[in-house]
Coordinates of C-alpha atoms and ligand atoms in Angstrom, one line a residue:
Chain A
M1 CA 74.9 125.9 112.4
A2 CA 76.3 127.1 115.7
E3 CA 79.8 126.1 116.5
R4 CA 79.9 122.8 118.4
I5 CA 82.3 123.1 121.3
V6 CA 83.2 120.0 123.3
I7 CA 85.2 119.9 126.4
V8 CA 86.7 116.6 127.6
G9 CA 87.4 116.3 131.3
G10 CA 85.5 117.4 134.4
G11 CA 88.6 118.4 136.4
P12 CA 89.7 121.9 137.2
A13 CA 90.7 122.8 133.6
G14 CA 87.5 121.5 132.1
Q15 CA 85.3 123.1 134.7
A16 CA 87.0 126.4 134.3
A17 CA 86.6 126.4 130.5
A18 CA 83.0 125.2 130.8
A19 CA 82.1 128.1 133.2
L20 CA 83.0 130.6 130.4
L21 CA 81.6 128.5 127.6
P22 CA 78.0 127.8 128.6
E23 CA 77.1 126.4 125.2
A24 CA 79.8 123.8 125.3
R25 CA 79.2 120.1 125.9
L26 CA 81.2 118.9 128.9
I27 CA 82.2 115.3 128.8
A28 CA 82.9 114.1 132.3
R29 CA 83.3 110.8 134.0
P30 CA 81.6 108.7 135.3
D31 CA 78.6 109.6 133.2
E32 CA 80.4 109.9 129.9
T33 CA 83.9 108.9 128.8
A34 CA 85.6 110.1 125.6
W35 CA 87.5 106.9 124.8
H36 CA 88.7 107.6 121.2
G37 CA 88.8 110.3 118.6
E38 CA 89.2 110.9 114.9
P39 CA 89.2 114.2 113.0
G40 CA 86.0 116.1 113.9
T41 CA 84.6 113.3 116.1
V42 CA 85.1 112.1 119.6
W43 CA 83.8 108.6 120.5
L44 CA 81.8 108.5 123.7
L45 CA 80.9 105.7 126.1
R46 CA 77.6 106.7 127.6
D47 CA 74.9 104.6 129.4
G48 CA 76.8 101.5 128.3
A49 CA 76.6 102.5 124.6
V50 CA 79.3 103.6 122.1
E51 CA 78.5 106.7 120.0
P52 CA 80.3 109.4 118.0
L53 CA 79.9 113.1 118.8
G54 CA 80.9 115.7 116.2
F55 CA 82.7 118.9 117.1
D56 CA 84.1 122.0 115.6
T57 CA 86.2 123.0 118.6
L58 CA 87.6 120.6 121.2
V59 CA 89.3 121.2 124.5
I60 CA 91.2 118.2 125.8
A61 CA 91.3 118.8 129.6
A62 CA 91.9 115.3 130.8
P63 CA 95.2 113.3 131.0
V64 CA 94.5 111.2 128.0
P65 CA 97.4 111.5 125.6
R66 CA 96.2 108.7 123.4
L67 CA 93.2 110.9 122.6
A68 CA 95.4 113.7 121.5
I69 CA 97.5 111.3 119.4
A70 CA 94.4 109.9 117.8
F71 CA 93.5 113.4 116.5
G72 CA 97.0 113.7 115.1
C73 CA 98.2 116.4 117.5
A74 CA 101.9 116.9 117.5
M75 CA 103.4 115.4 120.6
R76 CA 106.5 115.9 122.7
G77 CA 106.8 112.6 124.4
W78 CA 103.4 112.1 125.9
Q79 CA 102.4 115.8 125.9
P80 CA 100.6 117.6 123.1
V81 CA 102.6 120.6 121.9
V82 CA 100.6 123.8 122.5
D83 CA 101.1 127.5 121.9
E84 CA 100.6 130.3 124.4
A85 CA 96.8 130.0 124.0
G86 CA 96.7 126.2 124.4
R87 CA 96.2 125.5 120.7
T88 CA 97.6 122.1 119.6
S89 CA 99.0 121.6 116.1
V90 CA 95.5 120.5 114.9
P91 CA 93.2 123.5 114.1
G92 CA 90.3 123.6 116.5
I93 CA 91.8 121.3 119.2
H94 CA 93.2 122.8 122.4
A95 CA 94.8 121.1 125.4
A96 CA 94.6 122.2 129.0
G97 CA 95.7 121.2 132.5
A98 CA 97.6 118.1 133.5
I99 CA 97.9 116.8 130.0
I100 CA 100.2 119.7 129.2
G101 CA 102.0 119.6 132.5
A102 CA 100.0 121.7 134.9
V103 CA 101.0 120.5 138.4
T104 CA 98.3 122.4 140.5
A105 CA 94.5 122.7 140.2
E106 CA 94.9 126.6 140.0
E107 CA 97.3 126.3 137.1
A108 CA 95.0 123.8 135.3
A109 CA 92.0 126.2 135.9
R110 CA 94.0 129.1 134.5
H111 CA 94.7 127.0 131.3
G112 CA 91.0 126.3 131.0
R113 CA 90.1 130.0 131.3
I114 CA 92.7 131.2 128.8
I115 CA 91.6 128.7 126.2
A116 CA 87.9 129.6 126.7
Q117 CA 88.9 133.3 126.4
S118 CA 90.7 132.7 123.2
I119 CA 87.8 130.7 121.8
L120 CA 85.5 133.6 122.6
G121 CA 87.9 136.0 121.0
L122 CA 88.5 137.8 124.3
A123 CA 91.8 139.1 125.5
P124 CA 93.3 136.1 127.4
E125 CA 94.3 136.8 131.1
G126 CA 97.7 135.4 130.4
T127 CA 99.7 132.9 128.5
I128 CA 100.1 129.1 128.8
L129 CA 103.6 127.8 129.3
S130 CA 103.6 124.1 129.0
A131 CA 106.1 122.4 131.2
D132 CA 109.6 122.5 130.0
L133 CA 110.4 119.1 128.7
P134 CA 113.8 117.4 129.0
E135 CA 115.8 117.1 125.7
D136 CA 116.3 113.4 126.2
E137 CA 113.5 111.3 124.8
E138 CA 113.7 108.6 127.4
E139 CA 113.6 111.2 130.2
R140 CA 110.6 112.8 128.6
R141 CA 108.8 109.5 128.4
S142 CA 109.3 108.9 132.0
L143 CA 108.3 112.3 133.2
S144 CA 106.4 112.0 136.5
H145 CA 104.9 115.2 137.6
G146 CA 101.3 115.6 138.6
F147 CA 98.6 113.4 137.1
T148 CA 100.8 112.2 134.3
P149 CA 100.2 109.9 131.4
R150 CA 102.7 107.5 132.8
E151 CA 100.9 107.2 136.1
A152 CA 97.6 106.8 134.3
A153 CA 99.0 104.2 132.1
V154 CA 100.8 102.3 134.9
A155 CA 97.5 102.3 136.8
R156 CA 95.8 101.0 133.7
L157 CA 98.4 98.2 133.3
G158 CA 97.8 97.2 136.9
E159 CA 94.1 97.2 136.5
H160 CA 94.0 95.4 133.1
G161 CA 96.9 93.1 133.3
D162 CA 100.5 93.6 132.3
T163 CA 100.9 93.8 128.5
T164 CA 104.6 94.8 128.5
D165 CA 105.5 91.4 127.1
L166 CA 103.4 92.2 124.0
F167 CA 104.4 95.8 123.4
G168 CA 107.7 96.4 125.0
P169 CA 109.1 97.2 128.4
R170 CA 108.6 101.0 128.4
L171 CA 105.7 103.3 127.8
G172 CA 107.6 104.3 124.7
E173 CA 106.2 101.2 123.0
P174 CA 107.0 101.1 119.3
I175 CA 103.4 100.4 118.4
L176 CA 101.0 103.2 119.0
L177 CA 98.1 101.9 121.1
F178 CA 94.5 103.1 121.4
P179 CA 91.9 103.6 122.8
A180 CA 92.5 106.4 125.3
S181 CA 90.5 104.4 127.9
P182 CA 89.0 100.9 127.9
V183 CA 85.6 100.3 126.4
P184 CA 83.3 97.4 127.0
L185 CA 83.5 94.8 124.2
A186 CA 79.8 94.2 124.3
A187 CA 79.0 98.0 123.9
L188 CA 81.3 98.2 120.9
A189 CA 79.8 95.0 119.4
A190 CA 76.3 96.4 119.7
R191 CA 77.1 99.2 117.2
T192 CA 77.1 97.1 114.1
T193 CA 74.8 94.3 113.2
T194 CA 75.5 94.0 109.5
P195 CA 78.9 93.0 108.2
P196 CA 80.8 96.0 106.8
A197 CA 82.2 95.6 103.3
Q198 CA 85.9 94.6 103.4
R199 CA 88.0 97.8 102.9
A200 CA 90.0 97.6 99.7
R201 CA 93.8 97.7 99.9
Q202 CA 95.4 101.1 99.7
Y203 CA 97.9 102.4 97.1
D204 CA 100.9 104.6 97.8
A205 CA 100.1 108.1 96.4
F206 CA 103.9 108.6 96.1
M207 CA 104.2 105.6 93.8
Q208 CA 101.3 106.8 91.7
R209 CA 102.9 110.2 91.3
E210 CA 106.1 108.5 90.2
Q211 CA 104.2 106.6 87.6
E212 CA 102.8 109.7 86.0
Chain B
M1 CA 132.1 103.2 103.2
S2 CA 133.2 100.3 105.3
G3 CA 133.3 97.0 103.5
W4 CA 129.9 95.5 104.4
G5 CA 129.1 92.2 102.8
A6 CA 125.4 93.0 102.7
I7 CA 123.0 95.8 103.7
V8 CA 119.5 94.9 104.8
I9 CA 116.9 97.7 104.5
G10 CA 114.1 97.3 107.1
G11 CA 114.2 96.2 110.7
G12 CA 111.0 94.2 110.8
L13 CA 111.0 90.4 111.4
H14 CA 111.9 89.7 107.8
G15 CA 114.9 92.1 107.7
L16 CA 116.1 90.7 111.0
S17 CA 115.6 87.1 109.9
A18 CA 117.5 87.7 106.6
A19 CA 120.2 89.6 108.4
L20 CA 120.6 86.7 111.0
Q21 CA 120.9 84.1 108.2
L22 CA 123.4 86.2 106.2
G23 CA 125.4 86.8 109.4
R24 CA 125.4 83.1 110.2
R25 CA 126.8 82.4 106.7
G26 CA 129.7 84.7 107.4
A27 CA 128.6 87.9 105.8
K28 CA 129.3 91.3 107.4
V29 CA 125.8 92.8 107.6
L30 CA 124.5 96.3 108.2
L31 CA 120.8 96.5 108.9
L32 CA 119.2 99.9 108.5
E33 CA 115.8 100.7 110.0
A34 CA 114.0 104.0 109.3
D35 CA 112.1 104.0 112.7
R36 CA 112.7 101.5 115.5
V37 CA 113.1 97.8 115.1
G38 CA 109.5 96.2 115.1
A39 CA 107.8 99.6 114.7
H40 CA 105.4 98.4 112.0
A41 CA 103.8 95.1 110.9
S42 CA 106.2 93.0 113.0
G43 CA 105.6 94.7 116.3
A44 CA 101.9 95.0 115.6
S45 CA 101.4 91.4 114.5
A46 CA 99.0 88.8 115.9
A47 CA 101.9 86.5 115.6
G48 CA 99.9 83.4 114.6
V49 CA 102.1 80.6 113.4
R50 CA 99.8 79.0 110.9
T51 CA 100.2 76.3 108.2
L52 CA 96.4 76.0 108.3
G53 CA 94.6 77.4 105.2
R54 CA 97.8 78.6 103.5
D55 CA 97.8 79.3 99.7
P56 CA 99.4 76.1 98.2
A57 CA 102.3 78.3 97.0
E58 CA 103.2 79.1 100.6
I59 CA 102.7 75.6 102.1
P60 CA 106.3 74.3 101.7
I61 CA 107.6 77.5 103.3
A62 CA 105.0 77.4 106.2
V63 CA 105.8 73.8 106.9
A64 CA 109.5 74.4 106.9
A65 CA 109.0 77.4 109.1
L66 CA 106.9 75.5 111.6
E67 CA 109.7 73.0 112.0
M68 CA 112.0 76.0 112.8
W69 CA 109.5 77.4 115.3
R70 CA 109.6 74.1 117.2
G71 CA 113.3 74.7 117.8
I72 CA 113.2 78.5 117.9
A73 CA 115.2 78.8 121.1
G74 CA 118.1 77.0 119.3
L75 CA 118.0 79.6 116.6
V76 CA 117.5 82.8 118.5
G77 CA 118.2 82.0 122.2
E78 CA 114.7 82.2 123.6
D79 CA 111.3 80.6 122.9
C80 CA 109.6 83.8 121.8
G81 CA 106.5 82.8 123.7
F82 CA 105.8 80.2 121.0
V83 CA 103.2 77.6 121.9
Q84 CA 101.8 74.8 119.7
S85 CA 98.2 75.5 120.7
G86 CA 96.8 74.3 117.4
Q87 CA 94.8 76.5 115.0
V88 CA 91.2 75.9 114.1
K89 CA 89.0 77.4 111.4
V90 CA 85.4 77.2 112.6
A91 CA 82.4 76.5 110.2
E92 CA 79.3 78.3 111.2
T93 CA 77.1 76.6 108.6
E94 CA 77.0 73.2 106.8
A95 CA 77.9 75.0 103.6
E96 CA 81.1 76.4 105.2
L97 CA 81.9 72.9 106.5
A98 CA 81.6 71.5 103.0
Q99 CA 83.9 74.2 101.7
L100 CA 86.5 73.3 104.3
G101 CA 86.1 69.6 103.4
E102 CA 86.9 70.5 99.7
R103 CA 89.9 72.5 100.8
V104 CA 91.4 69.7 102.9
A105 CA 90.9 67.2 100.0
K106 CA 92.7 69.6 97.6
V107 CA 95.6 70.0 99.9
R108 CA 95.9 66.3 100.5
A109 CA 95.9 65.7 96.8
L110 CA 99.0 67.9 96.7
G111 CA 100.6 65.6 99.2
W112 CA 100.2 67.6 102.4
E113 CA 98.6 65.9 105.4
H114 CA 98.7 68.6 108.1
E115 CA 95.1 69.8 107.8
E116 CA 92.2 67.8 109.1
V117 CA 88.4 68.3 109.0
I118 CA 86.6 67.9 112.4
D119 CA 83.0 67.4 113.2
R120 CA 80.7 69.1 115.7
A121 CA 81.7 66.8 118.6
E122 CA 85.5 67.1 118.0
L123 CA 85.1 70.9 117.6
R124 CA 83.5 71.0 121.0
R125 CA 86.3 68.9 122.5
V126 CA 89.0 71.3 121.2
L127 CA 86.9 74.5 121.8
P128 CA 84.5 73.8 124.7
A129 CA 83.5 77.5 124.8
V130 CA 82.5 77.8 121.2
A131 CA 78.9 79.0 120.4
P132 CA 76.3 76.2 119.9
H133 CA 75.6 77.2 116.2
C134 CA 79.1 76.1 115.0
V135 CA 79.0 72.8 113.1
G136 CA 82.6 71.7 112.8
G137 CA 85.9 73.0 111.4
M138 CA 89.3 72.5 110.0
I139 CA 92.4 72.1 112.3
V140 CA 96.1 71.8 112.3
R141 CA 97.0 70.5 115.7
T142 CA 100.7 71.4 115.5
D143 CA 100.2 75.1 114.6
G144 CA 100.4 77.8 117.3
F145 CA 101.4 81.4 118.0
A146 CA 104.2 83.4 119.4
I147 CA 104.5 86.9 121.0
A148 CA 105.3 89.4 118.3
Y149 CA 107.5 92.1 119.9
R150 CA 109.3 89.5 122.0
T151 CA 110.1 87.6 118.8
V152 CA 111.4 90.8 117.1
L153 CA 113.7 91.5 120.1
A154 CA 114.9 87.9 120.1
F155 CA 115.7 88.0 116.4
R156 CA 117.5 91.3 116.9
R157 CA 119.7 89.9 119.7
A158 CA 120.4 86.8 117.7
A159 CA 121.3 88.8 114.6
E160 CA 123.6 91.0 116.7
A161 CA 125.2 88.0 118.2
A162 CA 125.9 86.8 114.6
G163 CA 127.8 90.1 114.0
V164 CA 125.0 92.1 112.4
V165 CA 125.1 95.8 113.0
V166 CA 121.6 97.2 113.6
R167 CA 121.1 100.9 113.0
E168 CA 117.8 102.5 113.9
H169 CA 116.4 105.9 112.9
S170 CA 118.3 105.4 109.6
P171 CA 115.9 105.7 106.6
V172 CA 117.5 104.8 103.3
R173 CA 117.1 107.6 100.8
G174 CA 118.9 106.5 97.7
L175 CA 120.4 103.4 96.0
E176 CA 122.9 103.4 93.2
R177 CA 124.8 100.6 91.7
S178 CA 128.3 101.1 90.3
G179 CA 131.4 98.9 90.0
G180 CA 129.7 95.9 91.6
T181 CA 128.7 97.8 94.7
W182 CA 125.5 99.3 95.9
R183 CA 125.9 102.8 97.3
V184 CA 123.2 103.3 100.0
R185 CA 122.4 106.9 100.7
L186 CA 121.3 107.9 104.2
D187 CA 120.4 111.3 105.8
G188 CA 123.2 113.8 106.5
G189 CA 125.3 112.9 103.5
V190 CA 126.2 109.4 104.9
T191 CA 126.7 106.7 102.4
E192 CA 127.3 103.0 103.0
G193 CA 128.3 100.4 100.5
A194 CA 127.9 96.7 99.9
P195 CA 127.7 94.2 97.0
I196 CA 124.3 92.9 98.2
V197 CA 121.2 94.8 99.3
V198 CA 118.1 93.2 100.7
N199 CA 114.8 95.2 100.4
A200 CA 112.8 94.1 103.5
A201 CA 111.0 97.4 103.9
G202 CA 107.5 96.0 104.4
A203 CA 104.7 98.3 103.1
W204 CA 107.5 100.6 101.9
G205 CA 109.1 97.9 99.8
P206 CA 107.8 99.4 96.6
R207 CA 109.4 102.7 97.5
V208 CA 112.8 101.1 98.2
A209 CA 112.5 99.1 94.9
M210 CA 111.8 102.4 93.1
L211 CA 115.1 103.8 94.6
A212 CA 116.8 101.1 92.6
G213 CA 114.7 101.9 89.5
E214 CA 112.5 98.8 89.9
R215 CA 108.7 99.1 89.7
I216 CA 106.9 96.6 92.0
P217 CA 103.8 98.6 92.7
I218 CA 101.8 96.5 95.2
G219 CA 99.3 98.0 97.7
Y220 CA 99.1 98.0 101.5
S221 CA 96.6 97.7 104.3
A222 CA 96.5 98.8 108.0
F223 CA 95.3 95.6 109.6
M224 CA 93.4 96.2 112.9
M225 CA 93.7 94.4 116.2
L226 CA 91.9 94.5 119.5
L227 CA 93.0 93.2 122.9
T228 CA 90.6 92.5 125.8
S229 CA 91.1 92.7 129.5
P230 CA 92.3 89.4 131.0
L231 CA 89.7 86.6 131.3
P232 CA 89.9 83.2 133.0
P233 CA 91.2 80.7 130.5
F234 CA 88.5 79.5 128.0
V235 CA 90.2 78.8 124.7
T236 CA 93.5 77.2 123.8
P237 CA 93.9 77.1 120.0
V238 CA 94.0 80.1 117.7
V239 CA 90.5 80.3 116.2
G240 CA 89.5 81.7 112.8
A241 CA 86.1 81.9 111.1
T242 CA 85.3 80.7 107.6
G243 CA 82.6 83.0 106.3
R244 CA 83.8 86.3 107.9
P245 CA 87.2 87.7 108.9
L246 CA 88.3 86.7 112.4
S247 CA 91.4 85.5 114.1
F248 CA 91.2 85.0 117.8
K249 CA 93.4 83.7 120.6
Q250 CA 93.8 83.8 124.3
L251 CA 97.3 84.6 125.7
A252 CA 98.8 83.0 128.8
S253 CA 98.1 86.3 130.6
G254 CA 94.4 85.8 129.9
H255 CA 94.1 88.7 127.4
V256 CA 92.2 87.8 124.2
M257 CA 93.6 89.1 121.0
I258 CA 91.1 89.7 118.2
G259 CA 92.0 90.4 114.6
G260 CA 92.0 88.6 111.3
G261 CA 91.2 91.1 108.6
H262 CA 89.3 94.2 109.3
K263 CA 91.3 97.3 108.3
G264 CA 91.8 100.8 109.4
T265 CA 93.7 103.2 107.2
G266 CA 97.4 103.8 107.0
D267 CA 99.6 106.7 105.8
L268 CA 102.9 105.7 104.3
E269 CA 104.2 109.3 104.4
T270 CA 104.0 109.5 108.2
G271 CA 103.8 105.8 109.1
T272 CA 100.7 106.5 111.1
Y273 CA 97.3 104.8 111.0
R274 CA 93.7 105.4 111.9
L275 CA 91.4 102.9 113.5
D276 CA 88.0 102.2 111.9
I277 CA 85.7 102.0 114.8
D278 CA 82.7 100.5 113.0
R279 CA 84.8 97.8 111.5
A280 CA 86.5 97.2 114.9
A281 CA 83.0 96.9 116.3
Y282 CA 82.1 94.2 113.8
S283 CA 85.3 92.3 114.8
A284 CA 84.2 92.5 118.4
R285 CA 80.7 91.3 117.4
T286 CA 82.0 88.3 115.5
A287 CA 84.2 87.3 118.4
L288 CA 81.3 87.7 120.8
E289 CA 79.0 85.6 118.6
L290 CA 81.5 82.8 118.5
F291 CA 82.6 83.0 122.1
P292 CA 79.8 84.3 124.5
A293 CA 82.4 84.1 127.3
L294 CA 83.7 87.5 126.1
E295 CA 80.5 89.2 127.3
G296 CA 81.9 91.0 130.3
S297 CA 85.3 92.0 128.9
E298 CA 86.7 95.4 128.0
I299 CA 88.8 96.4 125.0
V300 CA 92.0 97.7 126.6
H301 CA 94.1 98.1 123.5
A302 CA 93.4 98.6 119.8
W303 CA 95.9 99.2 117.1
C304 CA 96.8 98.7 113.4
G305 CA 99.9 97.5 111.7
I306 CA 100.8 98.7 108.2
E307 CA 101.7 95.9 105.8
G308 CA 102.3 95.5 102.1
V309 CA 99.7 93.4 100.2
G310 CA 100.1 91.8 96.8
E311 CA 97.4 91.6 94.2
D312 CA 97.2 87.8 94.9
D313 CA 97.7 88.2 98.6
L314 CA 101.2 86.6 98.3
P315 CA 104.5 88.1 99.1
I316 CA 107.3 89.5 96.9
I317 CA 110.3 87.2 97.3
G318 CA 113.1 87.1 94.7
L319 CA 116.0 88.6 92.9
G320 CA 115.7 92.1 91.6
R321 CA 116.5 93.0 88.0
S322 CA 119.6 94.7 89.2
E323 CA 122.5 92.6 90.3
G324 CA 123.0 92.1 94.0
L325 CA 119.4 93.0 95.0
V326 CA 116.9 90.8 96.8
H327 CA 113.3 91.8 97.5
A328 CA 111.4 90.3 100.4
F329 CA 108.3 92.3 101.4
G330 CA 104.6 92.6 101.1
F331 CA 103.7 89.5 103.2
S332 CA 100.1 90.4 102.8
G333 CA 99.1 89.9 106.5
H334 CA 100.5 86.4 107.0
G335 CA 104.3 86.8 107.0
F336 CA 105.0 86.4 110.7
A337 CA 104.7 82.6 110.7
I338 CA 107.1 82.1 107.7
A339 CA 109.8 84.6 108.7
P340 CA 112.3 82.1 110.0
A341 CA 112.3 80.2 106.7
V342 CA 112.1 83.2 104.5
G343 CA 115.2 84.6 106.2
E344 CA 117.1 81.5 105.0
M345 CA 115.6 81.8 101.5
V346 CA 116.7 85.4 101.2
A347 CA 120.2 84.6 102.4
Q348 CA 120.5 81.8 99.9
L349 CA 119.2 84.0 97.1
A350 CA 121.6 86.8 98.0
L351 CA 124.7 84.6 98.3
Y352 CA 124.0 81.8 95.8
G353 CA 121.3 83.2 93.5
Q354 CA 118.8 80.4 94.3
S355 CA 116.9 79.0 97.3
N356 CA 116.1 75.5 98.6
L357 CA 112.5 76.3 98.9
P358 CA 110.3 77.1 95.8
V359 CA 110.4 80.8 95.2
A360 CA 108.9 81.1 91.7
P361 CA 105.3 82.0 92.8
F362 CA 106.7 85.1 94.6
N363 CA 108.4 86.5 91.6
P364 CA 108.7 90.3 92.2
F365 CA 107.7 91.2 88.6
R366 CA 104.7 88.8 88.3
F367 CA 102.2 91.8 88.2
S368 CA 104.0 93.8 85.5
Ligands
LIG1 C1 97.8 93.5 112.7 C2 98.6 92.4 112.0 C3 98.4 91.1 112.4 C4 99.1 90.1 111.8 N1 98.9 88.8 112.2 C5 99.7 87.8 111.6 C6 99.6 86.5 112.1 O1 98.8 86.2 113.0 N2 100.3 85.5 111.5 C7 101.2 85.8 110.5 O2 101.9 84.9 110.0 N3 101.4 87.1 110.1 C8 100.6 88.1 110.6 N4 100.7 89.4 110.2 C9 101.7 89.7 109.1 C10 103.1 89.8 109.7 O3 103.1 90.5 110.9 C11 103.9 90.6 108.6 O4 103.9 89.8 107.4 C12 105.4 90.7 109.0 O5 105.6 91.2 110.3 C13 106.1 91.6 108.0 O6 107.4 91.8 108.4 P1 108.3 92.8 107.5 O7 109.7 92.7 108.2 O8 108.2 92.4 106.1 O9 107.6 94.2 107.7 P2 107.7 95.3 108.8 O10 107.7 94.7 110.2 O11 106.7 96.3 108.5 O12 109.2 95.9 108.6 C14 109.5 96.8 107.6 C15 110.4 97.8 108.2 O13 111.0 98.6 107.1 C16 111.3 99.9 107.6 N5 111.5 100.7 106.4 C17 110.7 101.2 105.5 N6 111.3 102.0 104.6 C18 112.6 102.0 105.0 C19 113.7 102.8 104.5 N7 113.6 103.5 103.3 N8 114.9 102.6 105.1 C20 115.0 101.9 106.2 N9 113.9 101.2 106.8 C21 112.7 101.3 106.1 C22 110.0 100.2 108.3 O14 110.2 101.2 109.2 C23 109.7 98.9 109.0 O15 110.1 98.8 110.3 C24 100.0 90.4 110.8 C25 100.2 91.7 110.4 C26 99.5 92.7 111.0 C27 99.8 94.2 110.7

């Protein structure tokens, strides 16, 4: 099977990567939204329906930190940690553009091209330097350059009602929240008509090792 | 080593409540939290305050706790968003209604009067927006709900006002008893000491017990929650279903919180969880079938909280085998409501070796 490449985000980083990766599937709003992810799968909202899309290689080129977190990417504050070729800590997942601190469209597009070149096994035109992040955790959380997670989240709070009372006063809420963007309840409800079996309780692998 | 009277392990609602009650009784308390206060089950909780449908073993505690919730501002200095909205369990079929009738009769026979069966007409009066197929239900009119994270912060402030020292990012790595003192080992070669240790480590309770050489090998689950965009007010009580997992409420802000049993998966090594989208979808479907008013809403947040779960879905509360050790964890998805009362029980167990409320059904070693 050919490698399935998915690019999330139709901004400058996503467009630049897609231009070099014609086989890739580009997920761009408003037609399609990648609203959640789990290893090997992004969850799409498309024509009012919720559906999974499998991938081998993923480029996150949209300011959706909760998507990166859902895949288990190592984060520094609200930015996925990337190497000089835009690789996150999760094999097969790359991050480009505003989500890793690009402040201009040119820089974002350059990220997109470098990632595409590295996926194709070509010599990259340069290296990706993600924005230097302050040491202080609170400061990192309140970073406000470009199209940042904070702005996106604040806009979302405005749009969907203030939930700070529920989860804390800062974006550094102690409970990790998903999805990366809102999804219509009815679209989600339409996925399943039969009751799923109740999932059994889990057991601590550590305790089981101790027992042996 | 600095002369603590008690060390509480875990900064969820149960650790904070126990610390508060120990502090109020004059003990010098150190609370150690591996992450941040409220980072797990307590911050993620649906925060329903429910006596409705409790296991008979938990009823005395739930009833005592509800009394405390009614005066919660007196205990912790703010109302924690607590409202006595009532809680209703809806019957979708006549068979389910009959089942609820038997349940209420059984609880009344034990001497408890808080639960009541309601017919179709009364169900529509308390839940005007409920779907037409629902035939009746079971209600406790004085139950309600609070706001989870606000409650955690209020208990923390109250505990600190009672002299408790709260230390976050401080995972406990070792426990050793010698000469009437627990030596509690932390990272970086730091050790603290106290004659009393409370294990309130939630899903990690079995690991902490193991540090003291005690095997209490219960399981855990990552209970899943959904929150909708704000809607005009359409439901006042907390609503559960009888034949399928659901718990459902509308907050003052208009957001609707949907939970009640479907699970994602949790990882105790990392403290992280994964949603289960198809099970979340079925929660959404159940909610929509009971309340068609949800039709145009969006899911704006979804999350899980990792919680210890006993084989009998009851908590572990009681003295350890070692001297000076009290276990209080594994509240099996319904420990928020009873936390104010359990804090008192734990303080009594720690200081006097017994509690005013019946603790025997929660014996830590009942599975071994
Ligand atoms: C999604 C969800 C919905 C719920 N809804 C309701 C409801 O509607 N009504 C109700 O009554 N109950 C509900 N519950 C249950 C209730 O929230 C829990 O029973 C309660 O919050 C448990 O509190 P806790 O303090 O025992 O655990 P936690 O809040 O999980 O606290 C345990 C703490 O111990 C810390 N810890 C672990 N190991 C160590 C260590 N070695 N050193 C230091 N610290 C350590 C952890 O970091 C954690 O913060 C719900 C639970 C969940 C998850």
